[in-house]
PDB file of C-alpha atoms (C1' of nucleotides) in Angstrom:
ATOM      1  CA  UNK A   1     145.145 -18.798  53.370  1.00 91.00           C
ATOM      2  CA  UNK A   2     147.740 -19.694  50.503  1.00 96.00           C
ATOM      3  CA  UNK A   3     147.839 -18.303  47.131  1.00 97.00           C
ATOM      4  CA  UNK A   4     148.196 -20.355  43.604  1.00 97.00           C
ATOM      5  CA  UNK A   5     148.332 -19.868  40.090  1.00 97.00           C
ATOM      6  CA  UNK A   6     146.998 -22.714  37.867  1.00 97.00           C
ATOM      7  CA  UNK A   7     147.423 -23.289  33.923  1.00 97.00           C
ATOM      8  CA  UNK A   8     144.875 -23.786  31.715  1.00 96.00           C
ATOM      9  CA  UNK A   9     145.076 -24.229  27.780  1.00 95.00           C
ATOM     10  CA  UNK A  10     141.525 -21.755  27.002  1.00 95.00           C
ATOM     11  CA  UNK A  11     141.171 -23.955  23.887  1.00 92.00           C
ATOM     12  CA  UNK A  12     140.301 -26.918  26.667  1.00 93.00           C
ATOM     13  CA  UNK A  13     139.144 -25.127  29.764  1.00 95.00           C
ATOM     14  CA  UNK A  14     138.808 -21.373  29.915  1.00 96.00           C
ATOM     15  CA  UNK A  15     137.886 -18.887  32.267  1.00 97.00           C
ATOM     16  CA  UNK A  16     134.866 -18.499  30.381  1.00 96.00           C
ATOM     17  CA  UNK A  17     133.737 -21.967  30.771  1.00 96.00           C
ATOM     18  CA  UNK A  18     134.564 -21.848  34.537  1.00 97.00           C
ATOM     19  CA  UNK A  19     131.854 -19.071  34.496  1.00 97.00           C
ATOM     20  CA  UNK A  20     129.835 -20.959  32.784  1.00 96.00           C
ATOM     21  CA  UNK A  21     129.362 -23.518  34.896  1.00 96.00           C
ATOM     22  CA  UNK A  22     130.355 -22.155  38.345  1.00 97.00           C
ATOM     23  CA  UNK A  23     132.612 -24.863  39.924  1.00 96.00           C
ATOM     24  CA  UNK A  24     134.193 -27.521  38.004  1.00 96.00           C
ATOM     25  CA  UNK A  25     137.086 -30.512  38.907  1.00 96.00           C
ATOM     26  CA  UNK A  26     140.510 -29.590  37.699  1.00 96.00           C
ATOM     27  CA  UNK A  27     141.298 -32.904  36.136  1.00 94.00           C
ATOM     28  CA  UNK A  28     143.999 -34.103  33.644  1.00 93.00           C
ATOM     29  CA  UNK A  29     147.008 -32.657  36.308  1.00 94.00           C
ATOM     30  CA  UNK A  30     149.610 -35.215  35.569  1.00 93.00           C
ATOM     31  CA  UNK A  31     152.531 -34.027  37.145  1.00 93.00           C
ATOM     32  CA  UNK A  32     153.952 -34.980  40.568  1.00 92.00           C
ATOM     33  CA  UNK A  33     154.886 -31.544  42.192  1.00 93.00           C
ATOM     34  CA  UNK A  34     151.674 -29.710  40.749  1.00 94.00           C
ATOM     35  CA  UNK A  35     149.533 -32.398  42.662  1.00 94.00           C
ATOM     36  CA  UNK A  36     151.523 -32.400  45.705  1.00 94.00           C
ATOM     37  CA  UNK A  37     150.712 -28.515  45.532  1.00 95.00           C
ATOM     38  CA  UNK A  38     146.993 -29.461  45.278  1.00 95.00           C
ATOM     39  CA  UNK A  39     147.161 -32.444  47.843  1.00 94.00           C
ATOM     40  CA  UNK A  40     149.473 -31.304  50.640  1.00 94.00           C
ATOM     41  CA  UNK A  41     149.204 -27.596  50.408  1.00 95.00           C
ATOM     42  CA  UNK A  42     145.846 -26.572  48.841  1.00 96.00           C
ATOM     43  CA  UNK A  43     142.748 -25.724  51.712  1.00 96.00           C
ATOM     44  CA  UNK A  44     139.412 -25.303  51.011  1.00 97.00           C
ATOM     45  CA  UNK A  45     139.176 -20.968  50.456  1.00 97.00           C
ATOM     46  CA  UNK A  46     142.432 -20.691  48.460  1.00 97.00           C
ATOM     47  CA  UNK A  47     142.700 -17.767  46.346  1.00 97.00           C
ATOM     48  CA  UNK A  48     143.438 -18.944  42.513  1.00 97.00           C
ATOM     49  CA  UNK A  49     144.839 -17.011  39.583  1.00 98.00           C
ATOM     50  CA  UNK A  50     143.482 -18.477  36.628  1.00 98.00           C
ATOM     51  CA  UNK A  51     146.538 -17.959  33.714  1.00 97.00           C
ATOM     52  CA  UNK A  52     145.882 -19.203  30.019  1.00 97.00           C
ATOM     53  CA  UNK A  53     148.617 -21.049  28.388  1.00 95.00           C
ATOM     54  CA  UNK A  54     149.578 -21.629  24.924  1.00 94.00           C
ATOM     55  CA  UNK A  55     147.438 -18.528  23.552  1.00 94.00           C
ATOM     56  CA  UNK A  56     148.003 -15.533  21.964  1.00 93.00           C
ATOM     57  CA  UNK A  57     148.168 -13.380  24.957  1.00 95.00           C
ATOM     58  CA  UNK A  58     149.544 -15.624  27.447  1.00 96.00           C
ATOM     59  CA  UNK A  59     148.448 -14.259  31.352  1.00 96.00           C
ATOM     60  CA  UNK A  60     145.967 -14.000  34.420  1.00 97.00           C
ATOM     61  CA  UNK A  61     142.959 -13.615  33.280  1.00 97.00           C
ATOM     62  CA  UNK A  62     140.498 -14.082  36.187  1.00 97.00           C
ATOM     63  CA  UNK A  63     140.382 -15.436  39.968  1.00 98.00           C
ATOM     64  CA  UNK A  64     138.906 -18.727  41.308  1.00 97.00           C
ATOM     65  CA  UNK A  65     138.848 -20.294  44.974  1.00 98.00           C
ATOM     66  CA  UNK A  66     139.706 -23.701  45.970  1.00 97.00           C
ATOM     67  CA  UNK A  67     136.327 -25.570  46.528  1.00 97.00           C
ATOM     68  CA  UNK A  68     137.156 -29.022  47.571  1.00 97.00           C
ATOM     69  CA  UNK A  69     139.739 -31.179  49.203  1.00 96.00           C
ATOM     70  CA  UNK A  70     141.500 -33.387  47.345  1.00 95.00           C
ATOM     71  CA  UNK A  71     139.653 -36.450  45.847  1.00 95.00           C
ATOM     72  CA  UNK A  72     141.265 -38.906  43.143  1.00 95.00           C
ATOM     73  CA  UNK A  73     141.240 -37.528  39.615  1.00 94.00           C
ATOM     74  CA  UNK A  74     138.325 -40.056  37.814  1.00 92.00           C
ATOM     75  CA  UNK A  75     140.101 -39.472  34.401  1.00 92.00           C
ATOM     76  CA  UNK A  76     142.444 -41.662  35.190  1.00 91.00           C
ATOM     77  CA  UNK A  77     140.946 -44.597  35.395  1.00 89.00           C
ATOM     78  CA  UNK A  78     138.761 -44.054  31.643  1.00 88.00           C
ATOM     79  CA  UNK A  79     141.044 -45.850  29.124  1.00 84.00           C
ATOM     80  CA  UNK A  80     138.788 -43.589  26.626  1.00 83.00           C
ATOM     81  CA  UNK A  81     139.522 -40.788  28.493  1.00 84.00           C
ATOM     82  CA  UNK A  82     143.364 -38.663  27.359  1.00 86.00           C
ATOM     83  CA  UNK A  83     144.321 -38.203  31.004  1.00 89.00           C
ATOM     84  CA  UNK A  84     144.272 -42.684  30.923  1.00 88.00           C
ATOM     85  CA  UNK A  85     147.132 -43.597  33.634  1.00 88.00           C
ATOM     86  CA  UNK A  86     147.477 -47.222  33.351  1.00 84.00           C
ATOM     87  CA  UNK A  87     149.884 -47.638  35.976  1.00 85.00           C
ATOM     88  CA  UNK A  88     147.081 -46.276  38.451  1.00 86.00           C
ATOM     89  CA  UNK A  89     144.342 -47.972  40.023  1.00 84.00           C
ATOM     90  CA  UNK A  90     141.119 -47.455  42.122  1.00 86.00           C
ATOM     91  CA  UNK A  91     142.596 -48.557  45.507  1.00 85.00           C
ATOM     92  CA  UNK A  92     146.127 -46.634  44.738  1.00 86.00           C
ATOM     93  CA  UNK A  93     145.274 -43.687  42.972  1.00 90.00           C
ATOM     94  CA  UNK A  94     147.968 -41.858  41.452  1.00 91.00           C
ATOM     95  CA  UNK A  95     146.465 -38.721  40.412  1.00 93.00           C
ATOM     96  CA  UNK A  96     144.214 -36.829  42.383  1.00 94.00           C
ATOM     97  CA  UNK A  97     142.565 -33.148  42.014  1.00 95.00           C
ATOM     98  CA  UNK A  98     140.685 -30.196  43.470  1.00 97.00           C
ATOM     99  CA  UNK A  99     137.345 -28.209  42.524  1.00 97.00           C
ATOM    100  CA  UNK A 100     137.564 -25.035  41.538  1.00 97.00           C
ATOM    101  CA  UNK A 101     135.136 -22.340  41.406  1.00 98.00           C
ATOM    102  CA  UNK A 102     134.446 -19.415  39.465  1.00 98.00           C
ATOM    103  CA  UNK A 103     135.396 -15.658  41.488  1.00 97.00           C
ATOM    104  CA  UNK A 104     135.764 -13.081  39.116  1.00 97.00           C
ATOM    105  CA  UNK A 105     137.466 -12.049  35.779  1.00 97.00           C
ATOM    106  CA  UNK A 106     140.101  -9.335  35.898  1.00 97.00           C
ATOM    107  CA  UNK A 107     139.316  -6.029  34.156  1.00 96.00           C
ATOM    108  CA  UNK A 108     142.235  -6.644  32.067  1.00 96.00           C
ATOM    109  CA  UNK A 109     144.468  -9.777  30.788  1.00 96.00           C
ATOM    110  CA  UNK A 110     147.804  -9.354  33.276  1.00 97.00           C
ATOM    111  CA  UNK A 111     150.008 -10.618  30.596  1.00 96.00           C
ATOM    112  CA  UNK A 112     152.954 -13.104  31.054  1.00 96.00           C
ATOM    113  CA  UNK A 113     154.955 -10.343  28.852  1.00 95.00           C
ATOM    114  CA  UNK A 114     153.636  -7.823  31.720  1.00 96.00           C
ATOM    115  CA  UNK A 115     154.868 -10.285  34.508  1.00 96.00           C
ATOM    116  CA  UNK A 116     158.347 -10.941  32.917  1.00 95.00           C
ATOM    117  CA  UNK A 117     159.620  -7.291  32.686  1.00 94.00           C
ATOM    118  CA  UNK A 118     158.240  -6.358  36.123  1.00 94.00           C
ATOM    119  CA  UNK A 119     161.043  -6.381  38.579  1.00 93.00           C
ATOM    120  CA  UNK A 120     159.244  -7.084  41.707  1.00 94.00           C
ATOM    121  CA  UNK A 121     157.675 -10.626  39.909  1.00 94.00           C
ATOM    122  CA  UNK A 122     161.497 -12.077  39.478  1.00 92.00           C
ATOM    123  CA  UNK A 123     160.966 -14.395  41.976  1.00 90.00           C
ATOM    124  CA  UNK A 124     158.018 -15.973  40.822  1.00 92.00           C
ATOM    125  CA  UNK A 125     158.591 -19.807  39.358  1.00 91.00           C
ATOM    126  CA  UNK A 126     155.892 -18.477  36.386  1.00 94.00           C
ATOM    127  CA  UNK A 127     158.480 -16.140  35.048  1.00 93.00           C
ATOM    128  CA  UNK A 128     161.363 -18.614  35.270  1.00 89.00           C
ATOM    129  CA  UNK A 129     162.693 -19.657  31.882  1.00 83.00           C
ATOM    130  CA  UNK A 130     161.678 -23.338  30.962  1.00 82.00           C
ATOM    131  CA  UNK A 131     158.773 -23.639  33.715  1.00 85.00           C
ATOM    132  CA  UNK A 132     156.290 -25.860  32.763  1.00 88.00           C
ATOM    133  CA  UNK A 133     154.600 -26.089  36.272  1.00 93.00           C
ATOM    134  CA  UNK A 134     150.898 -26.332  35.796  1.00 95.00           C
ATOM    135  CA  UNK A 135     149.995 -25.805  39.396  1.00 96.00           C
ATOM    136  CA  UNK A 136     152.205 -23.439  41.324  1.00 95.00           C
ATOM    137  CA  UNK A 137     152.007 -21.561  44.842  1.00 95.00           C
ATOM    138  CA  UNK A 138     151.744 -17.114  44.749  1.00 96.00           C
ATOM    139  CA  UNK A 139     153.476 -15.445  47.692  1.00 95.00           C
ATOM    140  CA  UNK A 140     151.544 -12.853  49.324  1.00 95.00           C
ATOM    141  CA  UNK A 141     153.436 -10.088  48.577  1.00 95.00           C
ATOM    142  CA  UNK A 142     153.040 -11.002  44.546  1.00 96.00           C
ATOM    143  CA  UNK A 143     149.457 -11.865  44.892  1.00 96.00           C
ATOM    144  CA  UNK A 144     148.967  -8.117  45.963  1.00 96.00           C
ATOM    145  CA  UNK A 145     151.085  -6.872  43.390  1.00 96.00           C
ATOM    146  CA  UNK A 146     149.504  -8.505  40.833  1.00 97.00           C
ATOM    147  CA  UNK A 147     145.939  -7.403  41.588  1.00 96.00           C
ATOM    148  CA  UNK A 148     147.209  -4.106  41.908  1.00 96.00           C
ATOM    149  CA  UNK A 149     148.484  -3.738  38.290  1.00 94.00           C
ATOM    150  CA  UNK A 150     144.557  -4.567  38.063  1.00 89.00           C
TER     151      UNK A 150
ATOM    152  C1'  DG B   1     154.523 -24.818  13.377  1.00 77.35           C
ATOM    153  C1'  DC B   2     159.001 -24.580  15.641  1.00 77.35           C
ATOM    154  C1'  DC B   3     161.811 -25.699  19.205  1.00 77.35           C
ATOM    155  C1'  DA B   4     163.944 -25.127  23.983  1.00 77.35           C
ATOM    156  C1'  DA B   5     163.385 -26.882  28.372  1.00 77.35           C
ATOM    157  C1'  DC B   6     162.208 -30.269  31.135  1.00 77.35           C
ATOM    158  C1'  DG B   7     160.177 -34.786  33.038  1.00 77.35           C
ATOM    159  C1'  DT B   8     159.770 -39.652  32.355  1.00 77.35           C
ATOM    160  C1'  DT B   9     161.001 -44.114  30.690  1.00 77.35           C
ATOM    161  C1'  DG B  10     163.666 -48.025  30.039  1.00 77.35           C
ATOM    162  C1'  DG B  11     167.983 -50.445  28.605  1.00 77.35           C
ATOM    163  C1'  DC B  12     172.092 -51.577  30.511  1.00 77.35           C
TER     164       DC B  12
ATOM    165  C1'  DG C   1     171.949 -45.678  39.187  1.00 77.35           C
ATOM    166  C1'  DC C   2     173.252 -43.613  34.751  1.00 77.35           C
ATOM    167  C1'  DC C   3     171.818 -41.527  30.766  1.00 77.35           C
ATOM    168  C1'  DA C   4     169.974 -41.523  25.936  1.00 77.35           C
ATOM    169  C1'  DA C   5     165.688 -41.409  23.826  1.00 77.35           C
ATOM    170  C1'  DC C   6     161.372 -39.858  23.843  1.00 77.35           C
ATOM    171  C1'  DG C   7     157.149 -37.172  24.931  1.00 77.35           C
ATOM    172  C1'  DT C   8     155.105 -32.948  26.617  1.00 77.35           C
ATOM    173  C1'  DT C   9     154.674 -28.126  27.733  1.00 77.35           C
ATOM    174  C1'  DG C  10     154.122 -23.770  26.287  1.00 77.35           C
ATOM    175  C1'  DG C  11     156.214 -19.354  24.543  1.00 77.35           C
ATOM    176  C1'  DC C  12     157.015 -17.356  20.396  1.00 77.35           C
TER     177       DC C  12
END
DNA sequence: GCCAACGTTGGC
DNA sequence: GCCAACGTTGGC
């Protein structure tokens, strides 16, 4: 079982509208490591951190499992959709995503802020200055610490 | 809203 | 293949 932490702006998706409607496609990734995370990497039963971005109180706020393989991302191919890639097609899909679905929300926002100053997070690529890595793995040993600042 | 950091694009 | 220009992310 791996471990992953994935981005969401709550103005777009939050964990409040993953609740809402249990399991929903994480479309719109659009950068090549985070989907070679979700394609290579990600199984079916993966334990999620769901962290909102670009908010006042950047953190974790809740947990979500993997609930799919890897299928192509259908955004892609909308030209009225945002996520539009028109250097992909149906037959060579560039862009591809994962379900996720609704676990649980923490008691309490775990706050970026929180994450930064704790010494035994250093290694994590979230707390790295200048990461902009939407989709990125947890090691066990941080996953556990984490939930127990919980 | 600002801007630093970073990824991507495209001219050469 | 280099690298400047540009666009995006995301904290603050």
């Amino acid at each position: 079982m791996n471990y992953w932490l994935m981005k969401s702006e709550p103005e777009a998706f939050s964990l409040d509208d993953l609740e809402r409607k249990g399991r929903e496609p994480w479309d719109g990734v659009r950068n090549y490591q985070a989907r070679n995370f979700m394609r290579d990497d990600m199984r079916v039963g993966d334990k999620v951190f769901f962290y909102h971005s670009n908010c006042a109180t950047p953190g974790i706020v809740g947990i979500a499992t993997v609930a799919s393989d890897a299928y192509p991302d259908p955004t892609q191919f909308d030209p009225k959709d945002g996520h539009f890639d028109p250097k992909s097609s149906r037959d060579k899909p560039r862009w591809i995503l994962v379900d996720i679905a609704f676990e649980r929300r923490l008691e309490r926002t775990i706050s970026l802020a929180e994450m930064k100053d704790d010494p035994a997070l250093a290694d994590m690529p979230l707390v790295r200055k200048g990461n902009r890595l939407s989709v990125m793995p947890v090691g066990k040993a941080a996953w556990k610490h984490i939930l127990a600042l919980e």
